[in-house]
Coordinates of C-alpha atoms and ligand atoms in Angstrom, one line a residue:
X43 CA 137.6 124.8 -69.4
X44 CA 134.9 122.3 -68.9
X45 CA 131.5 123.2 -70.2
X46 CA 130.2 121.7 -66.9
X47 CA 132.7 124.4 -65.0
X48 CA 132.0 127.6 -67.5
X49 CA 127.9 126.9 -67.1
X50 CA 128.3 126.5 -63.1
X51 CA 130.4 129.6 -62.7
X52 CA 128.7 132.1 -65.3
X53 CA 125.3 131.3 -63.7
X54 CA 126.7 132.3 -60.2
X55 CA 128.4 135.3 -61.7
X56 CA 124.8 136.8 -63.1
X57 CA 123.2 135.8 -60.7
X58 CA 125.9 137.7 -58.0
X59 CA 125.4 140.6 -60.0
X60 CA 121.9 140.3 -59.8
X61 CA 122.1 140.9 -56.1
X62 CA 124.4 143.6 -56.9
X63 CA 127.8 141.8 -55.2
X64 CA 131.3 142.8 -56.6
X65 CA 133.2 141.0 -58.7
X66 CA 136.2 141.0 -55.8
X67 CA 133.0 139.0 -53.7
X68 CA 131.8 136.7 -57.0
X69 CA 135.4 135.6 -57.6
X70 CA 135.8 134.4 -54.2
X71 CA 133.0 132.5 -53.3
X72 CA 133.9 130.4 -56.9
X73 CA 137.2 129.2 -55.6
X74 CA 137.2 126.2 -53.8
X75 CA 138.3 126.1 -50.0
X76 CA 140.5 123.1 -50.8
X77 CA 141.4 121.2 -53.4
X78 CA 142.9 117.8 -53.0
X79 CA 144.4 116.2 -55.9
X80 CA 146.1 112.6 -55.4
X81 CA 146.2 109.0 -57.0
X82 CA 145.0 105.9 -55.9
X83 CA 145.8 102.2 -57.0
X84 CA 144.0 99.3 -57.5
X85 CA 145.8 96.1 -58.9
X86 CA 148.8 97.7 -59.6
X87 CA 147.4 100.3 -61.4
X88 CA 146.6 104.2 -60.3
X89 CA 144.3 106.5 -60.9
X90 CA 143.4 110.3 -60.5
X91 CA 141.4 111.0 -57.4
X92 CA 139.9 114.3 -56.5
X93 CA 138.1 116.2 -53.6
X94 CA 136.8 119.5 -54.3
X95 CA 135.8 121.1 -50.9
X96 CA 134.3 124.4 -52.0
X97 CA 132.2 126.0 -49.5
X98 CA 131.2 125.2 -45.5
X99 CA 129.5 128.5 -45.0
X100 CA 126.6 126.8 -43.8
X101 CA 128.0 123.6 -42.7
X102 CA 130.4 120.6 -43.3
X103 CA 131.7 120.1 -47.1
X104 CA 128.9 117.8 -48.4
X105 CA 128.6 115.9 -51.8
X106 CA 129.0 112.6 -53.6
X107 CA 132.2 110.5 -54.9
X108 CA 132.2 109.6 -58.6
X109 CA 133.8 106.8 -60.3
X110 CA 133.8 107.3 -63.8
X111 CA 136.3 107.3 -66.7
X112 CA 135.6 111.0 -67.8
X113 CA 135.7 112.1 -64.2
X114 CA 138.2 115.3 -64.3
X115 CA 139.5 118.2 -62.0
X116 CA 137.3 120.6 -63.5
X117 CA 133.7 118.6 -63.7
X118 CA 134.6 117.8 -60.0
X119 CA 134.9 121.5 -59.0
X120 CA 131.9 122.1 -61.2
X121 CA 130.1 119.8 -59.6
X122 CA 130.9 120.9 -55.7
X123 CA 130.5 124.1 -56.6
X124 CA 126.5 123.1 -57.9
X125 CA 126.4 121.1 -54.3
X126 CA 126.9 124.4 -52.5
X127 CA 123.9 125.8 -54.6
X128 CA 121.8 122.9 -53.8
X129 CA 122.1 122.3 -50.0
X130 CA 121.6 126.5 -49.7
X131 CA 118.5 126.0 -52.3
X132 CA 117.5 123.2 -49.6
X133 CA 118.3 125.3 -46.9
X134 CA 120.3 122.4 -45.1
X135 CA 122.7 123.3 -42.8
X136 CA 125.8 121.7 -44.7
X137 CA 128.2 122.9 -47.6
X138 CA 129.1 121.9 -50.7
X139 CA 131.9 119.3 -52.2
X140 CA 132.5 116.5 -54.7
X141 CA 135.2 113.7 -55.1
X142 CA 135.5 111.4 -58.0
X143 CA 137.9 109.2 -59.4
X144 CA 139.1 108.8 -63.2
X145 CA 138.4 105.1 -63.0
X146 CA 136.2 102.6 -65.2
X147 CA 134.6 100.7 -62.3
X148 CA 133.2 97.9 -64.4
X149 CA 136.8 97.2 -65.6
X150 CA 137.9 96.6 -62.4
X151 CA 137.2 92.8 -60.4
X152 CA 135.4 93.2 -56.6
X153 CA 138.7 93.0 -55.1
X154 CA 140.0 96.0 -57.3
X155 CA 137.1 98.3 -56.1
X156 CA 137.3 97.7 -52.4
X157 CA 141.3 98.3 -52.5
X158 CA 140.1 101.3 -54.8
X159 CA 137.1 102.8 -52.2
X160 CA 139.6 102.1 -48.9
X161 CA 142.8 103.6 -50.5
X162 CA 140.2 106.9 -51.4
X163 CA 139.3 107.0 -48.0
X164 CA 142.7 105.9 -46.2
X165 CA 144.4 109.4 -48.3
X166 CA 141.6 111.3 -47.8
X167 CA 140.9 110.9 -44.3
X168 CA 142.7 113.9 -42.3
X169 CA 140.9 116.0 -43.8
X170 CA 137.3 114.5 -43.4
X171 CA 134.9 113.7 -40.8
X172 CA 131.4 114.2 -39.5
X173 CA 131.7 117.9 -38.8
X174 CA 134.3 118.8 -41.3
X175 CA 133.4 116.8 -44.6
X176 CA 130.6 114.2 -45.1
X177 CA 130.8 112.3 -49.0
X178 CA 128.3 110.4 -50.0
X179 CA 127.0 108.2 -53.4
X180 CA 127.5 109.3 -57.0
X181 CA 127.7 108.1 -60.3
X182 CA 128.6 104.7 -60.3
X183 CA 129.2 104.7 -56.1
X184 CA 126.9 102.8 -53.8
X185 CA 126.4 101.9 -50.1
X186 CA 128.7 99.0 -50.4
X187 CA 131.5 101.1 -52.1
X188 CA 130.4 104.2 -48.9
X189 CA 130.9 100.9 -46.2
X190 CA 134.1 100.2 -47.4
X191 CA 135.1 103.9 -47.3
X192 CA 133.4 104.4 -44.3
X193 CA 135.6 101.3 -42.8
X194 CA 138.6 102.5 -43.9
X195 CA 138.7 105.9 -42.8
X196 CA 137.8 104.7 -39.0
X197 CA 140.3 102.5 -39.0
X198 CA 142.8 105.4 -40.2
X199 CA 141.5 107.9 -37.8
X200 CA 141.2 105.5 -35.4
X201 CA 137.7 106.0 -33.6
X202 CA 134.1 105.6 -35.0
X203 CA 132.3 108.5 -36.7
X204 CA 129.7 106.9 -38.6
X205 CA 128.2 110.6 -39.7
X206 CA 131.1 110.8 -41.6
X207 CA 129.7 109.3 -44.7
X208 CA 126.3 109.2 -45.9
X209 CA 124.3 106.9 -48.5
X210 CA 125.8 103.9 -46.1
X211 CA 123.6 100.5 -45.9
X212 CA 121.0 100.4 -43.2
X213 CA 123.6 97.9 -41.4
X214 CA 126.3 100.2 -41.8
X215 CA 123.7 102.7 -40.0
X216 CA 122.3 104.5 -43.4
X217 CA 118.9 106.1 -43.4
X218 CA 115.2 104.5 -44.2
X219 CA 114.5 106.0 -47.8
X220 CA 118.5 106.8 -48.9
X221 CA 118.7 105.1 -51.4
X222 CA 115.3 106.2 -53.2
X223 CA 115.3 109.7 -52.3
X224 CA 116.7 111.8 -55.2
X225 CA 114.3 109.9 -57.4
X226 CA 111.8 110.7 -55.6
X227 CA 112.6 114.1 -54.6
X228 CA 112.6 114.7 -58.6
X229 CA 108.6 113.5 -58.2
X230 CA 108.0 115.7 -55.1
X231 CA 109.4 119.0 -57.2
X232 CA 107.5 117.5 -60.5
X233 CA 104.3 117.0 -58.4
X234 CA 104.8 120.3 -57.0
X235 CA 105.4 122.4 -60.1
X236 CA 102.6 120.6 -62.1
X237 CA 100.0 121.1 -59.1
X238 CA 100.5 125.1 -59.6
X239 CA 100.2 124.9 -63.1
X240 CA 97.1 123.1 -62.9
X241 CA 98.4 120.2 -64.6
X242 CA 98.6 117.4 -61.9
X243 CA 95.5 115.3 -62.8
X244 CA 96.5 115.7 -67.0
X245 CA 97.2 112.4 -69.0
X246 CA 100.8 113.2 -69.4
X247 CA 103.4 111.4 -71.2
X248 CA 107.1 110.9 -69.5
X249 CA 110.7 110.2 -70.7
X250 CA 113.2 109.1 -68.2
X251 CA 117.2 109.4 -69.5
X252 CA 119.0 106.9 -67.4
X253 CA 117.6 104.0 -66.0
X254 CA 120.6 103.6 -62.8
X255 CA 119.2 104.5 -59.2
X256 CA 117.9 107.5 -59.7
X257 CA 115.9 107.3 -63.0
X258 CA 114.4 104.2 -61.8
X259 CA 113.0 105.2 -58.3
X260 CA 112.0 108.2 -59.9
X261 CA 109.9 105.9 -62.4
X262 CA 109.1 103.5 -59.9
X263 CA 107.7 106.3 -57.2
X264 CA 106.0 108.2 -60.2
X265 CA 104.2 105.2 -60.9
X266 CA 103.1 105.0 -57.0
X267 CA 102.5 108.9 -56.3
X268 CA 101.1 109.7 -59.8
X269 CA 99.6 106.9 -61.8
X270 CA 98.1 109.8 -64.4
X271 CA 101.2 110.1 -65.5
X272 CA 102.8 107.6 -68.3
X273 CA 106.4 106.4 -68.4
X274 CA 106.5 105.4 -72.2
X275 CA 110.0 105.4 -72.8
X276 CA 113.6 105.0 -70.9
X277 CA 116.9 104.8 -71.9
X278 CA 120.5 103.2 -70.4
X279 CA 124.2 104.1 -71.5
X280 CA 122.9 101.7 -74.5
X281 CA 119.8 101.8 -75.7
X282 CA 116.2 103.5 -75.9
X283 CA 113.0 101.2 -75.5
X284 CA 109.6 102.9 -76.1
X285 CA 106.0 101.6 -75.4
X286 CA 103.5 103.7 -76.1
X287 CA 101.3 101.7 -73.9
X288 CA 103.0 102.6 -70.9
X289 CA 105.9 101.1 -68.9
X290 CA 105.6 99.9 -65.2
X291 CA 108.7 100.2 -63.3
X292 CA 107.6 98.7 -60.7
X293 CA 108.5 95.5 -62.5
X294 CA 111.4 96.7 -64.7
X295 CA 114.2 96.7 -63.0
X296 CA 116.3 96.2 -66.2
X297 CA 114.7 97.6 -69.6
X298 CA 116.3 95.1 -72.1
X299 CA 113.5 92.4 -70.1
X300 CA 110.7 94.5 -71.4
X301 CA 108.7 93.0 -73.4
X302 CA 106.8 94.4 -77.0
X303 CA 108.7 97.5 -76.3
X304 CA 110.6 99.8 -79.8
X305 CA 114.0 99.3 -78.8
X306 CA 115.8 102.5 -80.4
X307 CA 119.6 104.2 -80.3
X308 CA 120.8 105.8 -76.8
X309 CA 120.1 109.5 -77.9
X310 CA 116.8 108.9 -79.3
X311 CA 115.4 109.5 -76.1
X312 CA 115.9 112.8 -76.3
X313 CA 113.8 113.2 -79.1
X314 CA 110.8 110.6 -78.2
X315 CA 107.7 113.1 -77.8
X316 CA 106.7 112.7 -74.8
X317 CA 105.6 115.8 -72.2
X318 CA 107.9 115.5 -69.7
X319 CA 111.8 114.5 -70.3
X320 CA 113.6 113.7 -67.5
X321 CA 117.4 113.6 -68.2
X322 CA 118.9 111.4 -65.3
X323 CA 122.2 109.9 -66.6
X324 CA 125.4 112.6 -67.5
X325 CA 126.1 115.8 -67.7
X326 CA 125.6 117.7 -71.4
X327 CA 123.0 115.3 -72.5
X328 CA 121.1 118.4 -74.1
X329 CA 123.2 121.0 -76.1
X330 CA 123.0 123.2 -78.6
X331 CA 122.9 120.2 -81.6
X332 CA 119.7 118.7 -80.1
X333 CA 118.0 121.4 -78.0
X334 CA 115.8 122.3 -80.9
X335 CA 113.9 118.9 -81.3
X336 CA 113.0 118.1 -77.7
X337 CA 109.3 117.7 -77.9
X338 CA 108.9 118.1 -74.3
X339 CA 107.7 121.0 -72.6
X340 CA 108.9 120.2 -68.9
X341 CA 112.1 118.7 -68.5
X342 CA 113.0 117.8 -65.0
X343 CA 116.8 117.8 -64.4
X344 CA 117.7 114.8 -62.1
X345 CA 121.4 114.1 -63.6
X346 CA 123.7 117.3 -62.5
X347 CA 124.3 120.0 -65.2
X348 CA 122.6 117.4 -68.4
X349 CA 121.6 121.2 -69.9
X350 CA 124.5 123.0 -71.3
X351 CA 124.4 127.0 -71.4
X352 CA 123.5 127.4 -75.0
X353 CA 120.8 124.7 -74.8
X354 CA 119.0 126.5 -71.9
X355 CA 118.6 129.9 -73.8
X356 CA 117.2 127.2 -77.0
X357 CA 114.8 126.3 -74.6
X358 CA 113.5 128.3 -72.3
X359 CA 113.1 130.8 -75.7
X360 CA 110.6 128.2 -77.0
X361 CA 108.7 128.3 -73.9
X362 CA 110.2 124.5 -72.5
X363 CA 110.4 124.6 -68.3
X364 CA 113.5 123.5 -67.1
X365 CA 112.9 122.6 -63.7
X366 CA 116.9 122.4 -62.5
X367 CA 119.7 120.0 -61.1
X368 CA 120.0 121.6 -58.0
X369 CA 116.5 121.4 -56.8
X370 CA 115.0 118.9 -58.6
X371 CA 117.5 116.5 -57.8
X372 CA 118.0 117.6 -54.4
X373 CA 116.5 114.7 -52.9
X374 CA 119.6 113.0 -52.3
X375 CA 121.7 115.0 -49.9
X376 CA 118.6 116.4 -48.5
X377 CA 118.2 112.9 -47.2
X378 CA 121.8 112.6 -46.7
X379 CA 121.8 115.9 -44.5
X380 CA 118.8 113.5 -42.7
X381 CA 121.1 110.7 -42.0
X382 CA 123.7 112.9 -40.9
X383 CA 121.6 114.3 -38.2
X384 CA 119.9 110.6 -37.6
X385 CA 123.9 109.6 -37.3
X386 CA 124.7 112.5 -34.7
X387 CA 121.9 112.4 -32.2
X388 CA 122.1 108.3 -32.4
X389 CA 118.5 107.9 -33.7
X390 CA 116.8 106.0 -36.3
X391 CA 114.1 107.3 -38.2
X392 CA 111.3 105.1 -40.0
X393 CA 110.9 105.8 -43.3
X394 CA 107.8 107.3 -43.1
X395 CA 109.5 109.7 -40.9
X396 CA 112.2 110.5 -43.5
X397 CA 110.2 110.4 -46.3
X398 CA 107.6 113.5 -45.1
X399 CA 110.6 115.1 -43.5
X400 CA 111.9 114.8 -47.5
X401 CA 109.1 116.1 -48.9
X402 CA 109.1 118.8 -46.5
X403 CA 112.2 120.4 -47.2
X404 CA 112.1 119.7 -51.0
X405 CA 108.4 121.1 -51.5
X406 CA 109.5 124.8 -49.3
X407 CA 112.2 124.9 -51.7
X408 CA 110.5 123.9 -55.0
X409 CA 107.7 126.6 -53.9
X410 CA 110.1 129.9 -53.0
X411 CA 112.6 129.1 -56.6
X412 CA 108.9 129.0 -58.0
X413 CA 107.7 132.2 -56.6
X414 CA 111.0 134.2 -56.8
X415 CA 110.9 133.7 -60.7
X416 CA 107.4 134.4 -61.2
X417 CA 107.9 137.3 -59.3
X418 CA 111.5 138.5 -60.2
X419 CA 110.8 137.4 -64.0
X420 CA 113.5 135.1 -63.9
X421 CA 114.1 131.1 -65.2
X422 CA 113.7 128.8 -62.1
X423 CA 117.2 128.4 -62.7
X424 CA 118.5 131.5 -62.1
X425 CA 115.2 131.6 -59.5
X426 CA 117.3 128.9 -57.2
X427 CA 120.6 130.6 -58.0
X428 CA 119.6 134.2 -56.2
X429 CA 118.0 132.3 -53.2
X430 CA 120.9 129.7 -52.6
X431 CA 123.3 132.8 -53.2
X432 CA 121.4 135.1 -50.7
X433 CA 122.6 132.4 -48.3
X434 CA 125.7 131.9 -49.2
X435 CA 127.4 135.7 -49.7
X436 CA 126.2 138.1 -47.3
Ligands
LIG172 N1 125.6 112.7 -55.2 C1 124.4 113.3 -54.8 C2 124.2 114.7 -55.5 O1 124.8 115.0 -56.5 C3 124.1 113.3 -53.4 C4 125.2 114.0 -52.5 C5 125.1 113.7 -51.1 O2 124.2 112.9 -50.7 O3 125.8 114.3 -50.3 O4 123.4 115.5 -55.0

């Protein structure tokens, strides 16, 4: 079984027992409602496409669509079942789901990846919709690729239901803030954390893994929201760079421009000592081989599941806080759920508006995961698990 899958699924079963369900209740919230398991082409060629919808106890199925070579069955289940933890973390009235597709987009032309996105959305479209499944962005997704789905499945269905999919383009009718707002939900539940420790106004050092959408509006709204705290090193799928004397992302959009900056191997971020490390690329970026040498003592989970099992237990045993995927990088769907409701009642927010509204919902839930472990004794981990599963079985 996928690591991903074997993490997701242990964590709910302790934490299930924790509040003392039965294994006969456990076993059944982890299966999926539906699976859907079909292939879509693009230039001749086809590919393995997947939506997981697992849960809509609270709401419509909710989560991204990935494109990505190593996308399988089991990391999307994995990850649909961690999007039905994180919207009940959030408290947002929506479930939990994930699609993806086994696909390399970079070695397909524009052409290729619009027949790709519409043909996703053309098969998957009797059984989505505003009020029954709402995708969004994900590795290697974007508004343009959501405009294209969002296109197609009208034009299958055959009326307009733009709260269908979020993450769209303003123009498409996307929310003020979208595209920003797991980065800088990660800041909010950083911010937060750090203010109850005492910590906020410290000199601190950051590492950011990943340098796509989320790891740089996390960098870039860091640099705007905390100043005291210094990004000296980032990484892509290629490379580390490292500058001690700080790095303003504000005006890095790409890291290879960066000037007098230690350009290093892709992993060595992991081991650059620095306070906080923010892993915001792929899953099982820290396992068991590395977990040992991660000077940081706070690492702030913005990529979904980048801790494996075994690595958690090295960790949180040498005192590191985890603060975890499905708050910490909540941000997203919580401003998805946002545009959703923006979408249903025909309104537009201003960003403002959306952002404070973010902030909000992110900082209530940062706060009670925070207080349960304290409390309860428990990793903030397992501190989100109870809460979100207090919601979901019961
Ligand atoms: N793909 C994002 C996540 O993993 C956002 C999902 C959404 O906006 O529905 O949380």
């Amino acid at each position: 079984m996928n690591r991903m899958l074997a993490t997701a699924q242990s964590t709910v079963r302790e934490a299930a027992r924790r509040l003392r369900h039965d294994d006969e209740t456990i076993e059944a919230f982890l299966r999926a409602a539906h699976e859907h398991v079909f292939e879509v082409t693009a230039g001749g060629k086809t590919y393995p496409a997947y939506r997981v919808q697992h849960n809509n106890k609270l709401g419509p199925f909710k989560g991204g669509i990935r494109f990505h070579p190593q996308v399988t069955l089991d990391e999307v289940r994995a990850l649909a079942l961690l999007m039905s933890i994180k919207t009940a973390a959030a408290g947002l009235e929506v479930g939990g789901g994930k699609g993806g597709v086994a696909v390399d987009p970079r070695s397909l032309t524009e052409a290729e990846l619009e027949e790709l996105s519409r043909d996703y959305a053309r098969k998957l479209a009797p059984y989505i919709g505003s009020d029954r499944d709402v995708p969004a962005p994900d590795v290697n997704t974007n508004g343009k690729i959501i405009g294209w789905m969002l296109d197609e499945y009208e034009k299958t269905v055959g009326h307009a239901d733009p709260g269908c999919f979020t993450g769209k383009r303003l123009t498409d009718g996307g929310s003020e803030g979208r595209e920003a707002a797991t980065g800088r939900g990660g800041v909010v539940a950083l911010g937060e954390y750090l203010a109850q420790q005492h910590l906020l106004h410290e000199p601190l050092t950051v590492a950011v893994q990943g340098y796509g959408n989320v790891g740089y509006y996390f960098a870039k709204v860091l640099r705007e929201l905390h100043p005291n705290l210094k990004l000296i090193a980032i990484a892509n799928s290629k490379h580390t760079w490292f500058r001690g004397s700080g790095i303003d992302a504000t005006t890095v959009a790409n890291p290879a421009m960066l000037a007098d900056a230690m350009v290093m191997d892709r992993d060595a971020i992991i081991g650059i000592d620095a306070d906080i490390l923010v892993p915001a690329a792929l899953e099982n970026a820290i396992t068991e081989e590395n977990a040992a040498v991660v000077p940081a003592k706070i690492i702030v989970e913005l990529a979904n599941g980048p801790i494996t099992a075994g690595a958690e237990r090295i960790l949180l045993g040498r005192g590191v806080q985890v603060l975890p995927d499905v708050v910490a990088n909540a941000g997203g769907v919580i401003v998805s759920f946002l545009e959703w409701r923006q979408n249903l009642k025909h309104e537009h927010w201003t960003e403002a508006e959306v952002n404070a509204e973010l902030a909000d919902i992110l900082l209530t839930a940062t706060r009670e995961m925070i207080i349960r472990a304290r409390q309860q004794g428990l990793s903030h981990r397992q501190a989100a698990f109870d809460l979100a599963l207090g919601r979901l079985i019961g």
